[in-house]
Amino acid sequence: MPALIRYVQDSRYFPPAADVVIIGAGIAGTVAAYELAKRGVSVVLIEKGLVGGEQSSRNWGWCRQQNRDERELPLIIHALQRWEELTKETGEDLGFRRSGLVYATGNQSEIDAWDNWGKMAKSYGVRSDILTAEQAKAMTPGSTSRWLGGVSSPTDGHAEPALASAGIAIAAQRLGASIFQQCAVRGLDISAGKVSGVITERGPIKTSRVICAGGAWTSMFCRRHGIDLPLGNVIGTAFRTSPVEQAISMPLYTPGFACRPQADGSYTVSVSGRGRLTPGVQGLRYARQFYPTFKARRKNLKIDLGLAAFMTGPESLARWQFDGVSPFEKVRILDPAADRGLVQEGLAAMRREYPTMGALRVEQAWGGMIDSTPDAVPVISKIAKLPGLIVSAGFSGHGFGIGPGSGRLAADLAMDATPVVDPTPYRYSRLVDGSDLATPGMM
């Protein structure tokens, strides 16, 4: 496990039935479990690997409104409020801070885009301050670039991916939720066209409501039940540095790197917008839907062609029976390799920008598979053709920050409660009914 995580103890008794079963214990699944348990709902959270073991512990940790697609703004506004509340409610250290975020650039087109975004976001009550060259320099003391300008988002913040999912899961357990790791859900039990349970490797659980929050595995799981869910998987790379005397006090984006300072003096670092594709059956299946996004991002993507993705993992050509070993048991924790070239590129860019950190070293590097939709907006939705199933996936690299919002919305949908935000933008049907998807927003 190259990305650090906090360990969660399993519950003792495996239940025969529950009001709701949640598949996947990333941030979306754990928050949904917490919100349901808080309402007195009997809920079981099932994870094939470890709580927070995949993308929820491998992201940047940013909790931002800045540069969000407009359709996500209501969700992230609620999520930021819940990040603060959850820290107090749970008594757990989630690492959340309203630290603010800073973006600095020498590219006028980026500044223009941020300015236009800020004008739109103002109607939602979101603060976004365009910076002059002098202001950008003042907010990045010690940097060497002559910035043209930037943007500051003072009400945004960050949380700690190594702690957040686990802390929320532990809090859900205290409220009565049951949690089981190293336990794959092989499929759904369906009676009279509706969900009637889940089939796990440890046995069945009767339930009429299932939230599938399986990240990069969600499309494969849904496909086993005849549900077409267009998701594309991109491998991102991040790394953690050695502790140093910090020159950067809040999360910072530059064209060469993006970073988040940690309490011990280290940084989590990545290179924005860069990724790697290892297409398999799923990638080919949805190539047409993703072609516009691929075309727009082609110069920032590496493509690794080979047979491995066709043989194992969430992109593979997999068939299985519910009484046999599933693909989810074969890969307990999806752990793609870091792009070492990208790590060195990010480290070099950081050292150039801040010469006082010339001794900066890489302590850990990791890859993470990011599940994306064609319009870069998640699916948080009931599935009409299979009553009782709610899908929460396709977060397109934005899922950690909005986790407290997406988990709450999924919980609302599962219980037929009034949704915390309008769920229309996140409906599943938009991906399969021929809708004219809006141009993907800023990532």
Coordinates of C-alpha atoms in Angstrom, one line a residue:
M1 CA 0.0 0.0 0.0
P2 CA 2.0 3.0 -1.2
A3 CA -0.7 5.5 -0.1
L4 CA -1.1 5.6 3.6
I5 CA -4.4 4.7 5.2
R6 CA -5.8 4.3 8.7
Y7 CA -6.9 0.7 9.6
V8 CA -10.6 0.0 10.4
Q9 CA -11.6 -3.0 12.5
D10 CA -14.4 -5.2 11.0
S11 CA -17.7 -5.6 12.8
R12 CA -18.1 -8.9 14.6
Y13 CA -21.4 -10.4 13.3
F14 CA -22.2 -10.9 9.7
P15 CA -25.9 -10.0 9.4
P16 CA -28.5 -12.0 7.4
A17 CA -30.4 -8.8 6.4
A18 CA -30.2 -5.0 6.4
D19 CA -32.2 -2.0 5.3
V20 CA -29.4 -0.9 3.0
V21 CA -26.2 -2.5 1.8
I22 CA -23.4 -0.3 0.4
I23 CA -20.8 -1.7 -1.9
G24 CA -17.5 0.1 -1.7
A25 CA -15.9 1.9 1.3
G26 CA -14.4 4.9 -0.3
I27 CA -15.4 8.4 0.8
A28 CA -18.8 8.2 -1.1
G29 CA -19.7 4.8 0.5
T30 CA -18.5 5.6 4.0
V31 CA -20.4 8.9 4.2
A32 CA -23.5 7.3 2.9
A33 CA -23.2 4.6 5.6
Y34 CA -22.7 7.3 8.3
E35 CA -25.7 9.4 7.1
L36 CA -27.9 6.3 7.1
A37 CA -26.8 5.0 10.5
K38 CA -27.3 8.5 11.9
R39 CA -31.0 8.1 10.9
G40 CA -31.3 4.8 12.6
V41 CA -31.3 2.8 9.4
S42 CA -29.6 -0.7 9.5
V43 CA -26.8 -0.5 7.1
V44 CA -24.0 -2.8 6.0
L45 CA -20.9 -1.5 4.3
I46 CA -19.0 -4.1 2.2
E47 CA -15.5 -3.6 0.9
K48 CA -13.6 -6.1 -1.2
G49 CA -10.3 -4.7 0.0
L50 CA -9.7 -2.1 2.8
V51 CA -11.7 1.0 3.8
G52 CA -10.3 3.9 1.7
G53 CA -7.8 1.6 0.0
E54 CA -8.3 2.8 -3.6
Q55 CA -8.8 6.3 -5.0
S56 CA -10.2 7.8 -1.8
S57 CA -6.7 7.6 -0.3
R58 CA -4.8 8.4 -3.5
N59 CA -6.1 11.8 -4.4
W60 CA -4.8 15.3 -3.7
G61 CA -7.0 15.9 -0.7
W62 CA -8.4 19.2 -2.1
C63 CA -11.9 20.2 -1.1
R64 CA -12.6 22.9 -3.6
Q65 CA -15.4 24.9 -5.1
Q66 CA -13.0 26.7 -7.4
N67 CA -13.2 25.6 -11.1
R68 CA -16.0 23.1 -10.4
D69 CA -18.5 22.3 -13.2
E70 CA -21.5 24.5 -12.4
R71 CA -23.6 21.3 -12.0
E72 CA -21.4 20.2 -9.1
L73 CA -21.6 23.5 -7.2
P74 CA -24.6 22.8 -5.0
L75 CA -23.1 19.5 -4.0
I76 CA -19.7 20.9 -3.1
I77 CA -21.2 23.8 -1.2
H78 CA -23.1 21.3 1.0
A79 CA -20.0 19.1 1.2
L80 CA -17.8 21.9 2.6
Q81 CA -20.4 22.6 5.2
R82 CA -20.5 18.9 6.1
W83 CA -16.7 18.5 6.2
E84 CA -16.7 21.0 9.1
E85 CA -19.7 19.4 10.8
L86 CA -18.4 15.9 10.4
T87 CA -15.2 16.7 12.2
K88 CA -17.2 17.9 15.2
E89 CA -19.9 15.2 15.0
T90 CA -17.6 12.2 14.7
G91 CA -14.8 13.4 17.0
E92 CA -12.5 11.9 14.4
D93 CA -9.5 13.7 12.8
L94 CA -10.4 13.9 9.1
G95 CA -7.6 16.5 8.5
F96 CA -10.1 19.1 7.2
R97 CA -9.0 22.7 7.1
R98 CA -10.5 25.8 5.5
S99 CA -7.1 26.7 4.3
G100 CA -8.0 28.5 1.1
L101 CA -6.5 27.5 -2.3
V102 CA -4.2 29.6 -4.7
Y103 CA -3.8 29.2 -8.4
A104 CA -0.9 31.1 -10.1
T105 CA -0.1 31.1 -13.8
G106 CA 1.6 33.0 -16.7
N107 CA -1.2 32.1 -19.1
Q108 CA -3.8 34.7 -19.8
S109 CA -6.3 32.2 -21.1
E110 CA -6.3 30.5 -17.7
I111 CA -6.9 33.8 -16.0
D112 CA -9.7 34.6 -18.3
A113 CA -11.3 31.2 -17.7
W114 CA -11.0 31.7 -13.9
D115 CA -12.5 35.1 -14.2
N116 CA -15.5 33.8 -16.2
W117 CA -16.0 31.0 -13.7
G118 CA -15.9 33.4 -10.8
K119 CA -18.7 35.5 -12.3
M120 CA -20.8 32.4 -12.7
A121 CA -20.0 31.1 -9.2
K122 CA -20.9 34.4 -7.6
S123 CA -24.6 33.7 -8.1
Y124 CA -24.1 30.6 -5.9
G125 CA -22.4 32.7 -3.1
V126 CA -19.0 31.3 -3.9
R127 CA -16.0 33.6 -3.4
S128 CA -13.3 33.6 -6.1
D129 CA -10.8 36.4 -6.2
I130 CA -8.8 37.1 -9.3
L131 CA -5.2 38.0 -8.5
T132 CA -3.0 40.6 -10.2
A133 CA 0.6 39.7 -10.9
E134 CA 1.7 41.4 -7.7
Q135 CA -1.0 39.7 -5.7
A136 CA -0.1 36.3 -7.1
K137 CA 3.5 36.8 -6.2
A138 CA 2.6 38.0 -2.7
M139 CA 0.6 34.8 -2.2
T140 CA 3.4 32.6 -3.4
P141 CA 6.4 34.0 -1.4
G142 CA 9.7 32.4 -2.6
S143 CA 8.5 31.4 -6.0
T144 CA 10.7 32.3 -9.0
S145 CA 8.1 32.7 -11.8
R146 CA 6.9 36.1 -12.9
W147 CA 3.2 35.3 -12.7
L148 CA 0.8 37.0 -14.9
G149 CA -1.9 36.6 -12.3
G150 CA -3.9 33.9 -10.5
V151 CA -7.0 33.2 -8.5
S152 CA -7.6 32.8 -4.8
S153 CA -10.4 30.7 -3.3
P154 CA -10.3 31.6 0.4
T155 CA -13.3 29.5 1.6
D156 CA -12.0 26.3 0.0
G157 CA -9.8 23.8 1.9
H158 CA -8.4 20.4 2.1
A159 CA -8.8 17.1 4.1
E160 CA -6.5 14.1 4.7
P161 CA -7.2 11.2 2.3
A162 CA -5.3 8.8 4.6
L163 CA -7.7 9.5 7.5
A164 CA -11.1 10.7 6.1
S165 CA -12.8 7.5 4.8
A166 CA -11.6 5.5 7.8
G167 CA -12.6 8.1 10.4
I168 CA -16.1 8.4 8.9
A169 CA -16.4 4.6 8.7
I170 CA -15.5 4.2 12.4
A171 CA -18.0 6.9 13.3
A172 CA -20.7 5.0 11.3
Q173 CA -19.8 1.9 13.2
R174 CA -20.4 3.6 16.5
L175 CA -23.9 4.5 15.3
G176 CA -24.6 0.9 14.5
A177 CA -23.4 0.4 10.9
S178 CA -21.7 -3.0 10.2
I179 CA -18.5 -3.0 8.2
F180 CA -16.8 -5.9 6.5
Q181 CA -13.5 -5.7 4.6
Q182 CA -11.8 -8.3 2.4
C183 CA -15.3 -9.3 1.4
A184 CA -16.4 -8.9 -2.2
V185 CA -20.0 -8.5 -3.3
R186 CA -20.2 -10.8 -6.3
G187 CA -23.6 -9.6 -7.4
L188 CA -27.2 -8.7 -6.6
D189 CA -30.0 -11.0 -5.8
I190 CA -33.0 -10.0 -7.9
S191 CA -36.6 -11.1 -7.3
A192 CA -39.6 -9.9 -9.4
G193 CA -37.3 -7.5 -11.2
K194 CA -36.2 -5.7 -8.0
V195 CA -33.2 -5.9 -5.7
S196 CA -33.8 -8.4 -3.0
G197 CA -30.3 -8.9 -1.6
V198 CA -26.6 -9.1 -2.3
I199 CA -24.4 -12.2 -2.8
T200 CA -21.1 -11.8 -1.0
E201 CA -18.2 -14.2 -0.8
R202 CA -19.2 -14.7 2.9
G203 CA -22.8 -15.4 2.1
P204 CA -26.0 -13.5 1.2
I205 CA -27.6 -10.5 2.8
K206 CA -31.2 -9.8 2.2
T207 CA -32.0 -6.1 1.4
S208 CA -34.2 -4.1 -0.8
R209 CA -31.8 -1.2 -1.3
V210 CA -28.2 -1.2 -2.5
I211 CA -25.9 1.7 -3.1
C212 CA -23.1 0.7 -5.5
A213 CA -20.1 3.1 -4.8
G214 CA -17.5 0.9 -6.3
G215 CA -15.3 3.5 -8.0
A216 CA -13.5 2.1 -11.1
W217 CA -15.2 -1.3 -10.6
T218 CA -18.8 0.1 -10.8
S219 CA -19.2 -0.2 -14.5
M220 CA -18.1 -3.9 -14.5
F221 CA -20.5 -4.7 -11.6
C222 CA -23.4 -3.0 -13.3
R223 CA -22.7 -4.7 -16.6
R224 CA -23.0 -8.1 -14.9
H225 CA -26.6 -7.2 -14.3
G226 CA -27.3 -5.8 -17.8
I227 CA -26.9 -2.1 -16.9
D228 CA -24.8 -0.1 -19.3
L229 CA -22.8 2.5 -17.4
P230 CA -20.3 4.4 -19.5
L231 CA -17.3 5.0 -17.3
G232 CA -13.7 5.6 -18.4
N233 CA -10.8 4.9 -16.1
V234 CA -7.7 7.1 -16.1
I235 CA -4.6 6.4 -13.9
G236 CA -3.3 9.4 -12.0
T237 CA 0.0 9.7 -10.2
A238 CA 0.8 11.5 -7.0
F239 CA 3.7 11.5 -4.5
R240 CA 4.6 12.5 -1.0
T241 CA 7.8 14.4 -0.3
S242 CA 10.2 14.4 2.6
P243 CA 9.5 17.0 5.3
V244 CA 11.2 20.3 4.8
E245 CA 10.9 23.8 6.0
Q246 CA 7.7 24.7 4.2
A247 CA 7.6 27.6 1.8
I248 CA 4.1 26.9 0.6
S249 CA 1.4 27.4 3.3
M250 CA -1.8 26.3 1.5
P251 CA -2.7 24.1 -1.5
L252 CA -1.2 25.6 -4.6
Y253 CA -1.7 25.1 -8.3
T254 CA 0.9 26.1 -10.9
P255 CA 1.2 25.0 -14.5
G256 CA 4.1 22.7 -13.5
F257 CA 2.8 21.1 -10.3
A258 CA 0.0 21.2 -7.8
C259 CA 0.7 20.5 -4.1
R260 CA -0.9 20.3 -0.6
P261 CA 1.3 21.0 2.5
Q262 CA 1.0 18.5 5.3
A263 CA 1.3 19.1 9.0
D264 CA 4.7 17.3 9.3
G265 CA 6.3 19.6 6.7
S266 CA 5.9 17.2 3.7
Y267 CA 3.8 17.8 0.6
T268 CA 1.5 15.8 -1.5
V269 CA 2.3 16.6 -5.1
S270 CA 1.0 15.9 -8.6
V271 CA 1.0 17.4 -12.1
S272 CA -2.4 18.7 -13.0
G273 CA -4.4 17.2 -15.9
R274 CA -1.8 14.4 -16.6
G275 CA -2.7 10.8 -16.7
R276 CA -2.3 7.4 -18.2
L277 CA -4.8 5.2 -20.1
T278 CA -4.5 1.4 -20.1
P279 CA -7.6 0.6 -22.2
G280 CA -9.3 -2.8 -22.1
V281 CA -12.7 -4.1 -23.0
Q282 CA -14.4 -1.3 -21.1
G283 CA -12.3 1.4 -22.8
L284 CA -13.1 0.0 -26.2
R285 CA -16.8 -0.4 -25.3
Y286 CA -17.2 3.3 -24.5
A287 CA -14.6 4.8 -26.8
R288 CA -17.2 6.7 -28.9
Q289 CA -18.7 8.4 -25.8
F290 CA -15.3 9.5 -24.5
Y291 CA -13.8 10.5 -27.8
P292 CA -14.5 14.3 -27.4
T293 CA -12.9 14.3 -23.9
F294 CA -10.0 12.2 -25.2
K295 CA -9.4 14.6 -28.1
A296 CA -9.4 17.6 -25.8
R297 CA -6.9 16.0 -23.4
R298 CA -4.8 13.9 -25.7
K299 CA -1.6 15.8 -25.3
N300 CA -1.7 15.2 -21.5
L301 CA -2.4 11.5 -21.7
K302 CA -0.1 8.5 -22.0
I303 CA -1.5 5.4 -23.6
D304 CA -0.2 2.0 -22.5
L305 CA -1.4 -0.7 -24.9
G306 CA -1.2 -4.3 -23.9
L307 CA -3.1 -7.4 -22.9
A308 CA -3.0 -7.0 -19.2
A309 CA -6.0 -4.7 -19.0
F310 CA -8.1 -7.2 -21.0
M311 CA -7.2 -10.0 -18.6
T312 CA -7.6 -8.6 -15.1
G313 CA -8.9 -5.5 -13.3
P314 CA -11.9 -3.2 -13.9
E315 CA -11.3 -3.0 -17.7
S316 CA -11.1 -6.7 -18.3
L317 CA -13.3 -9.1 -20.2
A318 CA -14.6 -10.9 -17.1
R319 CA -17.4 -13.4 -16.6
W320 CA -18.2 -15.0 -13.3
Q321 CA -20.9 -16.9 -11.5
F322 CA -22.1 -15.8 -8.1
D323 CA -21.0 -19.1 -6.5
G324 CA -17.5 -18.7 -7.7
V325 CA -14.5 -16.3 -7.4
S326 CA -15.3 -12.9 -8.9
P327 CA -12.9 -10.3 -10.4
F328 CA -13.3 -8.3 -7.2
E329 CA -11.7 -11.0 -5.2
K330 CA -8.8 -11.4 -7.6
V331 CA -7.8 -7.7 -7.2
R332 CA -8.5 -6.8 -3.6
I333 CA -6.9 -3.4 -3.9
L334 CA -6.4 -1.7 -7.2
D335 CA -2.8 -0.5 -7.1
P336 CA -1.6 0.8 -10.4
A337 CA 2.0 1.8 -10.7
A338 CA 3.0 5.5 -10.4
D339 CA 4.3 7.2 -13.5
R340 CA 8.0 7.6 -12.5
G341 CA 8.6 10.1 -15.2
L342 CA 5.7 12.2 -14.1
V343 CA 7.0 12.1 -10.5
Q344 CA 10.4 13.4 -11.5
E345 CA 8.8 16.0 -13.6
G346 CA 6.7 17.3 -10.7
L347 CA 9.6 17.2 -8.3
A348 CA 11.8 19.1 -10.7
A349 CA 9.1 21.7 -11.3
M350 CA 8.7 22.2 -7.6
R351 CA 12.4 22.6 -7.0
R352 CA 12.7 25.1 -9.8
E353 CA 9.8 27.2 -8.5
Y354 CA 11.1 27.1 -4.9
P355 CA 14.9 26.8 -4.9
T356 CA 15.0 26.8 -1.1
M357 CA 13.4 23.4 -1.4
G358 CA 16.2 22.0 -3.5
A359 CA 16.8 19.1 -1.0
L360 CA 13.2 17.9 -1.5
R361 CA 13.0 14.1 -1.9
V362 CA 10.3 11.7 -2.9
E363 CA 9.3 9.5 0.0
Q364 CA 6.4 7.7 -1.6
A365 CA 4.7 7.6 -5.0
W366 CA 1.5 5.9 -6.1
G367 CA -1.0 5.6 -8.8
G368 CA -4.8 5.7 -8.5
M369 CA -7.5 4.8 -11.0
I370 CA -10.0 7.6 -11.5
D371 CA -13.5 6.6 -12.8
S372 CA -14.9 9.3 -15.1
T373 CA -18.1 9.9 -17.0
P374 CA -18.2 11.4 -20.5
D375 CA -19.3 14.8 -19.2
A376 CA -17.1 14.7 -16.1
V377 CA -20.1 14.9 -13.7
P378 CA -20.8 11.9 -11.4
V379 CA -23.8 9.6 -11.5
I380 CA -25.6 9.6 -8.2
S381 CA -28.9 8.1 -9.2
K382 CA -31.5 5.4 -8.9
I383 CA -31.6 3.0 -11.8
A384 CA -35.1 2.8 -13.2
K385 CA -34.6 -0.6 -14.8
L386 CA -33.6 -2.2 -11.5
P387 CA -35.6 -0.8 -8.6
G388 CA -33.6 -0.8 -5.4
L389 CA -30.3 0.0 -6.9
I390 CA -28.6 3.4 -6.5
V391 CA -25.3 4.1 -8.3
S392 CA -22.8 6.6 -6.9
A393 CA -19.8 6.6 -9.2
G394 CA -18.0 8.4 -12.1
F395 CA -16.6 11.2 -9.9
S396 CA -14.0 12.1 -12.5
G397 CA -11.2 13.1 -10.1
H398 CA -13.6 15.4 -8.1
G399 CA -15.0 12.8 -5.7
F400 CA -13.0 13.3 -2.5
G401 CA -14.0 16.9 -1.9
I402 CA -17.7 16.4 -2.7
G403 CA -17.8 13.1 -0.8
P404 CA -19.8 14.4 2.2
G405 CA -22.3 15.7 -0.4
S406 CA -22.5 12.7 -2.6
G407 CA -22.8 10.3 0.3
R408 CA -25.7 12.4 1.7
L409 CA -27.4 12.5 -1.6
A410 CA -27.1 8.7 -2.1
A411 CA -28.5 8.1 1.4
D412 CA -31.4 10.4 0.6
L413 CA -32.2 8.5 -2.6
A414 CA -31.9 5.1 -0.9
M415 CA -34.5 6.2 1.7
D416 CA -36.8 8.1 -0.7
A417 CA -36.1 11.2 1.4
T418 CA -36.1 14.8 0.1
P419 CA -32.7 15.1 -1.7
V420 CA -30.3 17.5 -0.1
V421 CA -29.7 19.0 -3.6
D422 CA -31.5 18.6 -6.9
P423 CA -30.4 15.2 -8.2
T424 CA -31.2 15.9 -11.8
P425 CA -27.7 16.8 -13.0
Y426 CA -26.4 13.5 -11.6
R427 CA -29.1 11.2 -13.1
Y428 CA -28.0 8.0 -14.7
S429 CA -30.3 8.3 -17.7
R430 CA -28.5 11.3 -19.2
L431 CA -25.6 8.9 -20.2
V432 CA -27.7 6.4 -22.0
D433 CA -30.9 8.1 -23.3
G434 CA -29.3 10.1 -26.1
S435 CA -29.2 13.4 -24.2
D436 CA -26.9 16.1 -25.6
L437 CA -24.4 16.1 -22.8
A438 CA -23.0 19.6 -21.9
T439 CA -19.4 20.3 -22.7
P440 CA -17.3 19.0 -19.7
G441 CA -16.7 21.8 -17.2
M442 CA -13.4 22.7 -15.6
M443 CA -11.6 19.9 -13.8

